[in-house]
Amino acid sequence: MTPICLVGIGKIAVDQHVPTIAGSDDWNLAATVSRAGTVDGVPSYTDFDQMLVERPDISVISLCLPPVPRYDYAAKAIAAGRHVMLEKPPGATLAEVDALATMAQAAGVTLYTTWHSRMAKGVAPAKAWLADKEVTGAHINWKEDVRRWHPGQEWVFAPGGMGVFDPGSNAISIITEILPMPFHLRTADLKFPANRDTPIAAQLQWTENVSGDFDWRQEGPQSWDITVETTAGTLNLHDGGDRLMIEGKEIAAGDNREYPALYDRMAELVKNGASEVDVSPMIHVADALTLGKRIIVDPFHF
Ligand code: NAP
């Protein structure tokens, strides 16, 4: 088993990364780095540089930090000759991810920009079905409760936190994967709470009749749905891509194995000496933040 170090023991590390690594035959959680979080029975460090020096046995680093602090950790890990796996979105800016890709290539290590929603059960069969279809439109309906999924996480509303595009990039990672034609943003309405630096809701209109409604204020049932209209019928992805329906018939229903699939892919990339770097979902987010009309809404407090 390959020794791996998890950095940033917060919500997603505890919810997904730790149990996924524990359940995998490929990986051994050999250390953690976090200012406050630890994992029972695993050597923990608070200083990343110290871990890199003291643990030459660890060849792979998985970064579960928010996007803004992540670059410095990734750059140090690559400079120390380690393979790096990045949570989504892969960085705070496009240029920094590009820089990491260049560094990883020069150092001969793997860099993997993970997009967990692309591993949802319905995504690959949706892509395969759409490959030879004529798409007449697509719509994203992505509405969830920020207090439930990011409890008290102030970074999501700080510059670089991306606001509703933190989960919204999951939906965009799916449509950039499955739609068979290119599309680009035409307009965006972005709703910023009066006391925050990132949007809490957004409506996007792309070319090719592709659109999206994103909202972080939805309590009760959560909506993670994508509809694609084609001349051959309608495709629906529900539950964040885990459930695929075509013309009302269920084609795939998921078992929520997105993170095991990400770690399997990382094992494959390391074994093959390859990298996988895809910033296309981030390009659409950056375009929305560039082009978007800013609308001020009620202040938001956790
Ligand atoms: P989080 O719990 O707020 O942060 C993860 C950990 O990062 C924290 O526990 C903290 O650990 C460390 N950290 C935070 N700010 C830091 C800083 N400035 N410098 C160094 N370390 C810092 O966030 P999360 O929900 O796990 O999200 C992390 C990433 O996973 C995000 O990119 C998010 O998009 C992605 N993600 C989240 C979810 C979700 O449901 N929440 C789902 C999928 C993906 P210490 O304070 O102990 O150092």
mmCIF file of C-alpha atoms and ligand atoms in Angstrom:
data_model
loop_
_atom_site.group_PDB
_atom_site.id
_atom_site.type_symbol
_atom_site.label_atom_id
_atom_site.label_comp_id
_atom_site.label_asym_id
_atom_site.label_seq_id
_atom_site.Cartn_x
_atom_site.Cartn_y
_atom_site.Cartn_z
ATOM 1 C CA MET A 1 0.000 0.000 0.000
ATOM 2 C CA THR A 2 1.231 3.495 -0.821
ATOM 3 C CA PRO A 3 1.727 5.815 2.178
ATOM 4 C CA ILE A 4 -0.324 9.001 1.776
ATOM 5 C CA CYS A 5 -0.614 12.196 3.811
ATOM 6 C CA LEU A 6 -3.885 14.119 4.147
ATOM 7 C CA VAL A 7 -3.592 17.858 4.666
ATOM 8 C CA GLY A 8 -6.471 19.899 6.150
ATOM 9 C CA ILE A 9 -8.498 17.661 8.442
ATOM 10 C CA GLY A 10 -11.842 19.423 8.124
ATOM 11 C CA LYS A 11 -15.314 18.544 6.883
ATOM 12 C CA ILE A 12 -14.535 16.826 3.590
ATOM 13 C CA ALA A 13 -11.464 15.020 4.949
ATOM 14 C CA VAL A 14 -13.514 13.511 7.764
ATOM 15 C CA ASP A 15 -16.669 12.871 5.683
ATOM 16 C CA GLN A 16 -14.965 11.322 2.637
ATOM 17 C CA HIS A 17 -11.160 11.146 2.421
ATOM 18 C CA VAL A 18 -10.432 9.357 5.713
ATOM 19 C CA PRO A 19 -13.068 6.588 5.274
ATOM 20 C CA THR A 20 -12.172 6.191 1.584
ATOM 21 C CA ILE A 21 -8.465 5.696 2.319
ATOM 22 C CA ALA A 22 -9.312 3.326 5.192
ATOM 23 C CA GLY A 23 -11.429 1.235 2.814
ATOM 24 C CA SER A 24 -8.851 1.088 0.010
ATOM 25 C CA ASP A 25 -6.255 -1.604 -0.715
ATOM 26 C CA ASP A 26 -4.057 0.948 -2.535
ATOM 27 C CA TRP A 27 -3.505 3.493 0.237
ATOM 28 C CA ASN A 28 -2.234 3.691 3.790
ATOM 29 C CA LEU A 29 -2.985 6.913 5.690
ATOM 30 C CA ALA A 30 0.538 7.465 7.041
ATOM 31 C CA ALA A 31 0.251 11.049 8.365
ATOM 32 C CA THR A 32 -2.001 14.070 8.629
ATOM 33 C CA VAL A 33 -1.172 17.760 8.647
ATOM 34 C CA SER A 34 -3.669 20.113 10.211
ATOM 35 C CA ARG A 35 -3.568 22.951 12.692
ATOM 36 C CA ALA A 36 -6.403 21.446 14.751
ATOM 37 C CA GLY A 37 -7.678 18.194 13.214
ATOM 38 C CA THR A 38 -6.265 14.707 13.753
ATOM 39 C CA VAL A 39 -7.266 11.145 12.821
ATOM 40 C CA ASP A 40 -7.216 8.464 15.516
ATOM 41 C CA GLY A 41 -4.136 6.245 15.308
ATOM 42 C CA VAL A 42 -2.456 8.290 12.555
ATOM 43 C CA PRO A 43 0.717 10.352 13.199
ATOM 44 C CA SER A 44 -0.285 14.007 13.052
ATOM 45 C CA TYR A 45 1.740 17.110 12.245
ATOM 46 C CA THR A 46 0.827 20.761 12.527
ATOM 47 C CA ASP A 47 3.745 21.866 10.358
ATOM 48 C CA PHE A 48 3.781 20.818 6.707
ATOM 49 C CA ASP A 49 7.518 21.510 6.179
ATOM 50 C CA GLN A 50 8.353 19.303 9.158
ATOM 51 C CA MET A 51 6.238 16.471 7.786
ATOM 52 C CA LEU A 52 7.949 16.721 4.381
ATOM 53 C CA VAL A 53 11.404 16.526 6.002
ATOM 54 C CA GLU A 54 10.597 13.805 8.540
ATOM 55 C CA ARG A 55 8.528 11.541 6.287
ATOM 56 C CA PRO A 56 10.417 10.780 3.068
ATOM 57 C CA ASP A 57 8.451 7.502 3.001
ATOM 58 C CA ILE A 58 5.294 9.450 2.057
ATOM 59 C CA SER A 59 5.203 9.890 -1.715
ATOM 60 C CA VAL A 60 1.637 11.199 -2.150
ATOM 61 C CA ILE A 61 -0.029 14.250 -0.606
ATOM 62 C CA SER A 62 -3.797 14.825 -0.771
ATOM 63 C CA LEU A 63 -4.768 18.435 -0.109
ATOM 64 C CA CYS A 64 -8.232 18.894 1.439
ATOM 65 C CA LEU A 65 -7.762 22.552 2.303
ATOM 66 C CA PRO A 66 -9.968 25.334 0.953
ATOM 67 C CA PRO A 67 -8.723 26.701 -2.393
ATOM 68 C CA VAL A 68 -6.945 29.862 -1.208
ATOM 69 C CA PRO A 69 -4.316 28.284 1.096
ATOM 70 C CA ARG A 70 -3.899 25.219 -1.128
ATOM 71 C CA TYR A 71 -1.380 26.544 -3.676
ATOM 72 C CA ASP A 72 1.475 27.065 -1.205
ATOM 73 C CA TYR A 73 1.093 23.511 0.096
ATOM 74 C CA ALA A 74 0.922 22.065 -3.413
ATOM 75 C CA ALA A 75 3.997 23.997 -4.571
ATOM 76 C CA LYS A 76 6.022 22.814 -1.549
ATOM 77 C CA ALA A 77 4.903 19.224 -2.018
ATOM 78 C CA ILE A 78 5.880 19.218 -5.693
ATOM 79 C CA ALA A 79 9.239 20.874 -4.887
ATOM 80 C CA ALA A 80 9.796 18.039 -2.391
ATOM 81 C CA GLY A 81 9.152 15.489 -5.159
ATOM 82 C CA ARG A 82 5.747 14.334 -3.954
ATOM 83 C CA HIS A 83 2.691 13.464 -6.061
ATOM 84 C CA VAL A 84 -0.255 15.786 -5.363
ATOM 85 C CA MET A 85 -4.018 15.355 -5.379
ATOM 86 C CA LEU A 86 -6.096 18.553 -5.187
ATOM 87 C CA GLU A 87 -9.661 18.863 -3.832
ATOM 88 C CA LYS A 88 -11.997 20.829 -6.066
ATOM 89 C CA PRO A 89 -11.941 23.597 -7.152
ATOM 90 C CA PRO A 90 -8.226 23.010 -7.786
ATOM 91 C CA GLY A 91 -7.098 26.528 -6.895
ATOM 92 C CA ALA A 92 -8.126 30.060 -6.136
ATOM 93 C CA THR A 93 -7.029 31.205 -9.619
ATOM 94 C CA LEU A 94 -6.521 29.639 -13.019
ATOM 95 C CA ALA A 95 -2.932 30.894 -13.242
ATOM 96 C CA GLU A 96 -1.883 29.165 -10.039
ATOM 97 C CA VAL A 97 -3.207 25.802 -11.248
ATOM 98 C CA ASP A 98 -1.380 26.323 -14.522
ATOM 99 C CA ALA A 99 1.814 27.074 -12.553
ATOM 100 C CA LEU A 100 1.384 23.886 -10.503
ATOM 101 C CA ALA A 101 0.926 21.840 -13.683
ATOM 102 C CA THR A 102 4.173 23.243 -15.087
ATOM 103 C CA MET A 103 6.004 22.546 -11.824
ATOM 104 C CA ALA A 104 4.668 18.990 -11.616
ATOM 105 C CA GLN A 105 5.730 18.258 -15.161
ATOM 106 C CA ALA A 106 9.234 19.619 -14.540
ATOM 107 C CA ALA A 107 9.531 17.614 -11.306
ATOM 108 C CA GLY A 108 8.211 14.431 -12.930
ATOM 109 C CA VAL A 109 5.428 13.996 -10.361
ATOM 110 C CA THR A 110 1.693 13.434 -10.712
ATOM 111 C CA LEU A 111 -0.758 16.319 -10.305
ATOM 112 C CA TYR A 112 -4.450 15.402 -10.199
ATOM 113 C CA THR A 113 -7.161 18.079 -10.166
ATOM 114 C CA THR A 114 -10.053 16.030 -8.814
ATOM 115 C CA TRP A 115 -13.687 16.800 -9.643
ATOM 116 C CA HIS A 116 -15.611 14.392 -7.446
ATOM 117 C CA SER A 117 -19.008 14.951 -9.090
ATOM 118 C CA ARG A 118 -17.652 13.647 -12.385
ATOM 119 C CA MET A 119 -17.296 10.274 -10.629
ATOM 120 C CA ALA A 120 -21.025 10.120 -9.809
ATOM 121 C CA LYS A 121 -22.627 6.991 -11.199
ATOM 122 C CA GLY A 122 -24.757 8.615 -13.916
ATOM 123 C CA VAL A 123 -22.087 10.854 -15.439
ATOM 124 C CA ALA A 124 -20.150 8.398 -17.623
ATOM 125 C CA PRO A 125 -23.320 6.803 -19.119
ATOM 126 C CA ALA A 126 -24.805 10.286 -19.657
ATOM 127 C CA LYS A 127 -21.681 11.318 -21.568
ATOM 128 C CA ALA A 128 -21.773 8.132 -23.639
ATOM 129 C CA TRP A 129 -25.473 8.586 -24.520
ATOM 130 C CA LEU A 130 -25.049 12.266 -25.431
ATOM 131 C CA ALA A 131 -21.932 11.733 -27.549
ATOM 132 C CA ASP A 132 -23.836 11.345 -30.840
ATOM 133 C CA LYS A 133 -26.958 13.391 -29.944
ATOM 134 C CA GLU A 134 -28.001 16.835 -31.063
ATOM 135 C CA VAL A 135 -28.394 18.854 -27.874
ATOM 136 C CA THR A 136 -31.037 21.591 -28.043
ATOM 137 C CA GLY A 137 -30.579 22.881 -24.472
ATOM 138 C CA ALA A 138 -29.449 22.056 -20.952
ATOM 139 C CA HIS A 139 -30.339 23.363 -17.523
ATOM 140 C CA ILE A 140 -28.663 23.114 -14.116
ATOM 141 C CA ASN A 141 -30.769 23.429 -10.953
ATOM 142 C CA TRP A 142 -28.275 23.365 -8.049
ATOM 143 C CA LYS A 143 -29.763 24.563 -4.790
ATOM 144 C CA GLU A 144 -28.533 23.607 -1.355
ATOM 145 C CA ASP A 145 -28.224 24.858 2.197
ATOM 146 C CA VAL A 146 -24.825 26.434 2.882
ATOM 147 C CA ARG A 147 -25.353 26.114 6.649
ATOM 148 C CA ARG A 148 -25.662 22.343 6.276
ATOM 149 C CA TRP A 149 -22.739 21.704 3.915
ATOM 150 C CA HIS A 150 -20.341 24.436 5.049
ATOM 151 C CA PRO A 151 -21.258 24.994 8.693
ATOM 152 C CA GLY A 152 -19.507 28.105 9.982
ATOM 153 C CA GLN A 153 -16.959 28.070 7.118
ATOM 154 C CA GLU A 154 -16.250 31.773 6.711
ATOM 155 C CA TRP A 155 -13.764 31.093 3.877
ATOM 156 C CA VAL A 156 -16.587 30.345 1.409
ATOM 157 C CA PHE A 157 -17.648 33.999 1.594
ATOM 158 C CA ALA A 158 -14.105 35.431 1.676
ATOM 159 C CA PRO A 159 -12.295 36.441 -1.553
ATOM 160 C CA GLY A 160 -11.301 33.275 -3.414
ATOM 161 C CA GLY A 161 -13.949 31.178 -1.631
ATOM 162 C CA MET A 162 -16.181 31.408 -4.747
ATOM 163 C CA GLY A 163 -19.434 31.411 -2.758
ATOM 164 C CA VAL A 164 -22.212 29.423 -4.417
ATOM 165 C CA PHE A 165 -19.755 28.402 -7.136
ATOM 166 C CA ASP A 166 -18.011 26.169 -4.605
ATOM 167 C CA PRO A 167 -20.868 23.628 -5.004
ATOM 168 C CA GLY A 168 -21.825 25.135 -8.368
ATOM 169 C CA SER A 169 -18.493 24.048 -9.812
ATOM 170 C CA ASN A 170 -19.620 20.463 -9.170
ATOM 171 C CA ALA A 171 -22.547 20.952 -11.569
ATOM 172 C CA ILE A 172 -20.316 22.740 -14.055
ATOM 173 C CA SER A 173 -17.781 19.892 -13.809
ATOM 174 C CA ILE A 174 -20.565 17.560 -14.945
ATOM 175 C CA ILE A 175 -21.840 19.614 -17.890
ATOM 176 C CA THR A 176 -18.302 20.276 -19.140
ATOM 177 C CA GLU A 177 -17.814 16.509 -19.051
ATOM 178 C CA ILE A 178 -21.054 15.323 -20.671
ATOM 179 C CA LEU A 179 -22.115 17.922 -23.232
ATOM 180 C CA PRO A 180 -20.816 17.016 -26.690
ATOM 181 C CA MET A 181 -20.409 20.627 -27.880
ATOM 182 C CA PRO A 182 -18.495 23.681 -26.632
ATOM 183 C CA PHE A 183 -20.434 26.476 -24.936
ATOM 184 C CA HIS A 184 -19.477 29.739 -23.273
ATOM 185 C CA LEU A 185 -21.033 32.232 -20.919
ATOM 186 C CA ARG A 186 -23.237 35.060 -22.221
ATOM 187 C CA THR A 187 -24.673 36.611 -19.045
ATOM 188 C CA ALA A 188 -24.635 36.104 -15.286
ATOM 189 C CA ASP A 189 -26.642 37.615 -12.431
ATOM 190 C CA LEU A 190 -24.757 37.219 -9.181
ATOM 191 C CA LYS A 191 -26.420 37.812 -5.813
ATOM 192 C CA PHE A 192 -23.997 39.010 -3.160
ATOM 193 C CA PRO A 193 -25.113 39.264 0.481
ATOM 194 C CA ALA A 194 -24.537 42.874 1.555
ATOM 195 C CA ASN A 195 -21.917 41.748 4.097
ATOM 196 C CA ARG A 196 -20.042 39.207 1.904
ATOM 197 C CA ASP A 197 -17.408 39.086 -0.875
ATOM 198 C CA THR A 198 -18.747 36.103 -2.845
ATOM 199 C CA PRO A 199 -22.180 35.325 -4.326
ATOM 200 C CA ILE A 200 -24.794 33.290 -2.459
ATOM 201 C CA ALA A 201 -26.885 32.735 -5.605
ATOM 202 C CA ALA A 202 -26.359 33.007 -9.362
ATOM 203 C CA GLN A 203 -28.211 32.643 -12.646
ATOM 204 C CA LEU A 204 -26.055 31.862 -15.649
ATOM 205 C CA GLN A 205 -26.889 31.809 -19.340
ATOM 206 C CA TRP A 206 -24.446 30.168 -21.706
ATOM 207 C CA THR A 207 -24.535 29.799 -25.485
ATOM 208 C CA GLU A 208 -26.196 26.678 -26.951
ATOM 209 C CA ASN A 209 -29.263 27.299 -24.741
ATOM 210 C CA VAL A 210 -27.393 26.093 -21.636
ATOM 211 C CA SER A 211 -28.418 27.746 -18.364
ATOM 212 C CA GLY A 212 -27.995 27.346 -14.620
ATOM 213 C CA ASP A 213 -29.715 28.380 -11.369
ATOM 214 C CA PHE A 214 -27.488 28.142 -8.304
ATOM 215 C CA ASP A 215 -28.666 29.007 -4.813
ATOM 216 C CA TRP A 216 -27.145 28.414 -1.410
ATOM 217 C CA ARG A 217 -30.217 29.428 0.588
ATOM 218 C CA GLN A 218 -32.325 26.312 0.006
ATOM 219 C CA GLU A 219 -33.510 24.653 3.194
ATOM 220 C CA GLY A 220 -35.382 21.327 3.245
ATOM 221 C CA PRO A 221 -34.948 19.044 0.238
ATOM 222 C CA GLN A 222 -31.783 19.812 -1.721
ATOM 223 C CA SER A 223 -31.674 20.066 -5.531
ATOM 224 C CA TRP A 224 -28.742 18.803 -7.561
ATOM 225 C CA ASP A 225 -30.336 18.271 -10.963
ATOM 226 C CA ILE A 226 -29.281 18.643 -14.594
ATOM 227 C CA THR A 227 -31.635 18.327 -17.559
ATOM 228 C CA VAL A 228 -30.376 17.954 -21.122
ATOM 229 C CA GLU A 229 -32.806 18.234 -24.050
ATOM 230 C CA THR A 230 -31.875 16.518 -27.312
ATOM 231 C CA THR A 231 -33.660 15.802 -30.577
ATOM 232 C CA ALA A 232 -33.681 12.152 -29.416
ATOM 233 C CA GLY A 233 -35.259 12.831 -26.004
ATOM 234 C CA THR A 234 -34.618 14.220 -22.530
ATOM 235 C CA LEU A 235 -31.813 13.180 -20.182
ATOM 236 C CA ASN A 236 -32.027 13.926 -16.448
ATOM 237 C CA LEU A 237 -29.287 13.630 -13.863
ATOM 238 C CA HIS A 238 -30.465 13.779 -10.251
ATOM 239 C CA ASP A 239 -28.781 13.542 -6.838
ATOM 240 C CA GLY A 240 -25.636 15.322 -8.019
ATOM 241 C CA GLY A 241 -25.196 13.013 -10.996
ATOM 242 C CA ASP A 242 -25.717 9.760 -9.116
ATOM 243 C CA ARG A 243 -29.040 8.963 -10.786
ATOM 244 C CA LEU A 244 -29.508 8.992 -14.583
ATOM 245 C CA MET A 245 -32.884 8.954 -16.317
ATOM 246 C CA ILE A 246 -33.367 8.960 -20.096
ATOM 247 C CA GLU A 247 -36.877 9.626 -21.356
ATOM 248 C CA GLY A 248 -38.148 8.923 -17.814
ATOM 249 C CA LYS A 249 -36.462 5.508 -17.597
ATOM 250 C CA GLU A 250 -33.850 4.902 -14.906
ATOM 251 C CA ILE A 251 -30.508 3.988 -16.512
ATOM 252 C CA ALA A 252 -28.138 4.226 -13.527
ATOM 253 C CA ALA A 253 -28.595 4.700 -9.802
ATOM 254 C CA GLY A 254 -25.579 5.454 -7.690
ATOM 255 C CA ASP A 255 -23.899 4.080 -4.649
ATOM 256 C CA ASN A 256 -22.069 7.316 -3.760
ATOM 257 C CA ARG A 257 -18.601 5.978 -4.591
ATOM 258 C CA GLU A 258 -17.238 9.262 -5.924
ATOM 259 C CA TYR A 259 -14.276 9.461 -3.541
ATOM 260 C CA PRO A 260 -13.223 5.793 -3.893
ATOM 261 C CA ALA A 261 -13.223 6.413 -7.666
ATOM 262 C CA LEU A 262 -11.013 9.508 -7.213
ATOM 263 C CA TYR A 263 -8.480 7.577 -5.148
ATOM 264 C CA ASP A 264 -8.512 4.682 -7.648
ATOM 265 C CA ARG A 265 -7.788 7.207 -10.396
ATOM 266 C CA MET A 266 -4.937 8.756 -8.391
ATOM 267 C CA ALA A 267 -3.402 5.303 -7.885
ATOM 268 C CA GLU A 268 -3.604 4.717 -11.648
ATOM 269 C CA LEU A 269 -2.068 8.122 -12.491
ATOM 270 C CA VAL A 270 0.857 7.585 -10.083
ATOM 271 C CA LYS A 271 1.423 4.086 -11.424
ATOM 272 C CA ASN A 272 1.473 5.365 -15.009
ATOM 273 C CA GLY A 273 3.592 8.443 -14.242
ATOM 274 C CA ALA A 274 0.799 10.662 -15.587
ATOM 275 C CA SER A 275 -1.029 13.823 -14.506
ATOM 276 C CA GLU A 276 -4.623 14.917 -15.024
ATOM 277 C CA VAL A 277 -5.197 18.656 -14.910
ATOM 278 C CA ASP A 278 -8.545 20.051 -16.047
ATOM 279 C CA VAL A 279 -9.571 23.601 -15.209
ATOM 280 C CA SER A 280 -12.565 23.825 -17.562
ATOM 281 C CA PRO A 281 -15.170 24.093 -14.736
ATOM 282 C CA MET A 282 -13.081 26.875 -13.167
ATOM 283 C CA ILE A 283 -12.965 28.770 -16.459
ATOM 284 C CA HIS A 284 -16.766 29.072 -16.404
ATOM 285 C CA VAL A 285 -16.707 30.201 -12.757
ATOM 286 C CA ALA A 286 -14.029 32.791 -13.523
ATOM 287 C CA ASP A 287 -16.070 33.969 -16.524
ATOM 288 C CA ALA A 288 -19.168 34.348 -14.315
ATOM 289 C CA LEU A 289 -17.223 36.388 -11.785
ATOM 290 C CA THR A 290 -15.785 38.513 -14.643
ATOM 291 C CA LEU A 291 -18.997 39.037 -16.604
ATOM 292 C CA GLY A 292 -21.570 38.898 -13.816
ATOM 293 C CA LYS A 293 -23.925 41.672 -12.845
ATOM 294 C CA ARG A 294 -23.639 42.243 -9.093
ATOM 295 C CA ILE A 295 -26.956 42.328 -7.242
ATOM 296 C CA ILE A 296 -26.902 43.045 -3.498
ATOM 297 C CA VAL A 297 -29.209 40.914 -1.329
ATOM 298 C CA ASP A 298 -29.849 40.501 2.410
ATOM 299 C CA PRO A 299 -26.789 40.042 4.624
ATOM 300 C CA PHE A 300 -25.938 36.439 5.430
ATOM 301 C CA HIS A 301 -24.931 35.095 8.851
ATOM 302 C CA PHE A 302 -24.204 31.459 9.703
HETATM 303 P P1 NAP B 1 -13.091 23.160 5.939
HETATM 304 O O1 NAP B 1 -13.580 22.064 6.818
HETATM 305 O O2 NAP B 1 -13.445 24.556 6.294
HETATM 306 O O3 NAP B 1 -11.511 23.162 5.762
HETATM 307 C C1 NAP B 1 -10.712 22.023 5.691
HETATM 308 C C2 NAP B 1 -9.496 22.214 6.570
HETATM 309 O O4 NAP B 1 -8.562 23.068 5.948
HETATM 310 C C3 NAP B 1 -9.782 22.863 7.893
HETATM 311 O O5 NAP B 1 -10.229 21.939 8.842
HETATM 312 C C4 NAP B 1 -8.471 23.513 8.269
HETATM 313 O O6 NAP B 1 -7.774 22.605 9.071
HETATM 314 C C5 NAP B 1 -7.769 23.708 6.948
HETATM 315 N N1 NAP B 1 -7.691 25.137 6.647
HETATM 316 C C6 NAP B 1 -8.685 26.017 6.477
HETATM 317 N N2 NAP B 1 -8.222 27.235 6.214
HETATM 318 C C7 NAP B 1 -6.874 27.131 6.228
HETATM 319 C C8 NAP B 1 -5.825 28.056 6.029
HETATM 320 N N3 NAP B 1 -6.057 29.344 5.747
HETATM 321 N N4 NAP B 1 -4.558 27.605 6.101
HETATM 322 C C9 NAP B 1 -4.313 26.306 6.375
HETATM 323 N N5 NAP B 1 -5.277 25.396 6.584
HETATM 324 C C10 NAP B 1 -6.546 25.804 6.505
HETATM 325 O O7 NAP B 1 -13.533 22.909 4.432
HETATM 326 P P2 NAP B 1 -14.125 21.606 3.700
HETATM 327 O O8 NAP B 1 -15.602 21.675 3.687
HETATM 328 O O9 NAP B 1 -13.476 20.389 4.193
HETATM 329 O O10 NAP B 1 -13.673 21.955 2.206
HETATM 330 C C11 NAP B 1 -12.330 21.842 1.800
HETATM 331 C C12 NAP B 1 -12.316 21.666 0.287
HETATM 332 O O11 NAP B 1 -13.081 20.490 -0.019
HETATM 333 C C13 NAP B 1 -12.961 22.824 -0.473
HETATM 334 O O12 NAP B 1 -12.228 23.119 -1.627
HETATM 335 C C14 NAP B 1 -14.348 22.299 -0.823
HETATM 336 O O13 NAP B 1 -14.826 22.824 -2.041
HETATM 337 C C15 NAP B 1 -14.075 20.809 -0.972
HETATM 338 N N6 NAP B 1 -15.281 20.004 -0.749
HETATM 339 C C16 NAP B 1 -16.090 20.246 0.330
HETATM 340 C C17 NAP B 1 -17.274 19.528 0.481
HETATM 341 C C18 NAP B 1 -18.222 19.771 1.639
HETATM 342 O O14 NAP B 1 -19.314 19.172 1.647
HETATM 343 N N7 NAP B 1 -17.907 20.589 2.631
HETATM 344 C C19 NAP B 1 -17.612 18.540 -0.455
HETATM 345 C C20 NAP B 1 -16.730 18.274 -1.504
HETATM 346 C C21 NAP B 1 -15.563 19.021 -1.643
HETATM 347 P P3 NAP B 1 -6.942 23.131 10.315
HETATM 348 O O15 NAP B 1 -7.589 24.400 10.825
HETATM 349 O O16 NAP B 1 -6.995 22.014 11.311
HETATM 350 O O17 NAP B 1 -5.561 23.360 9.779
#
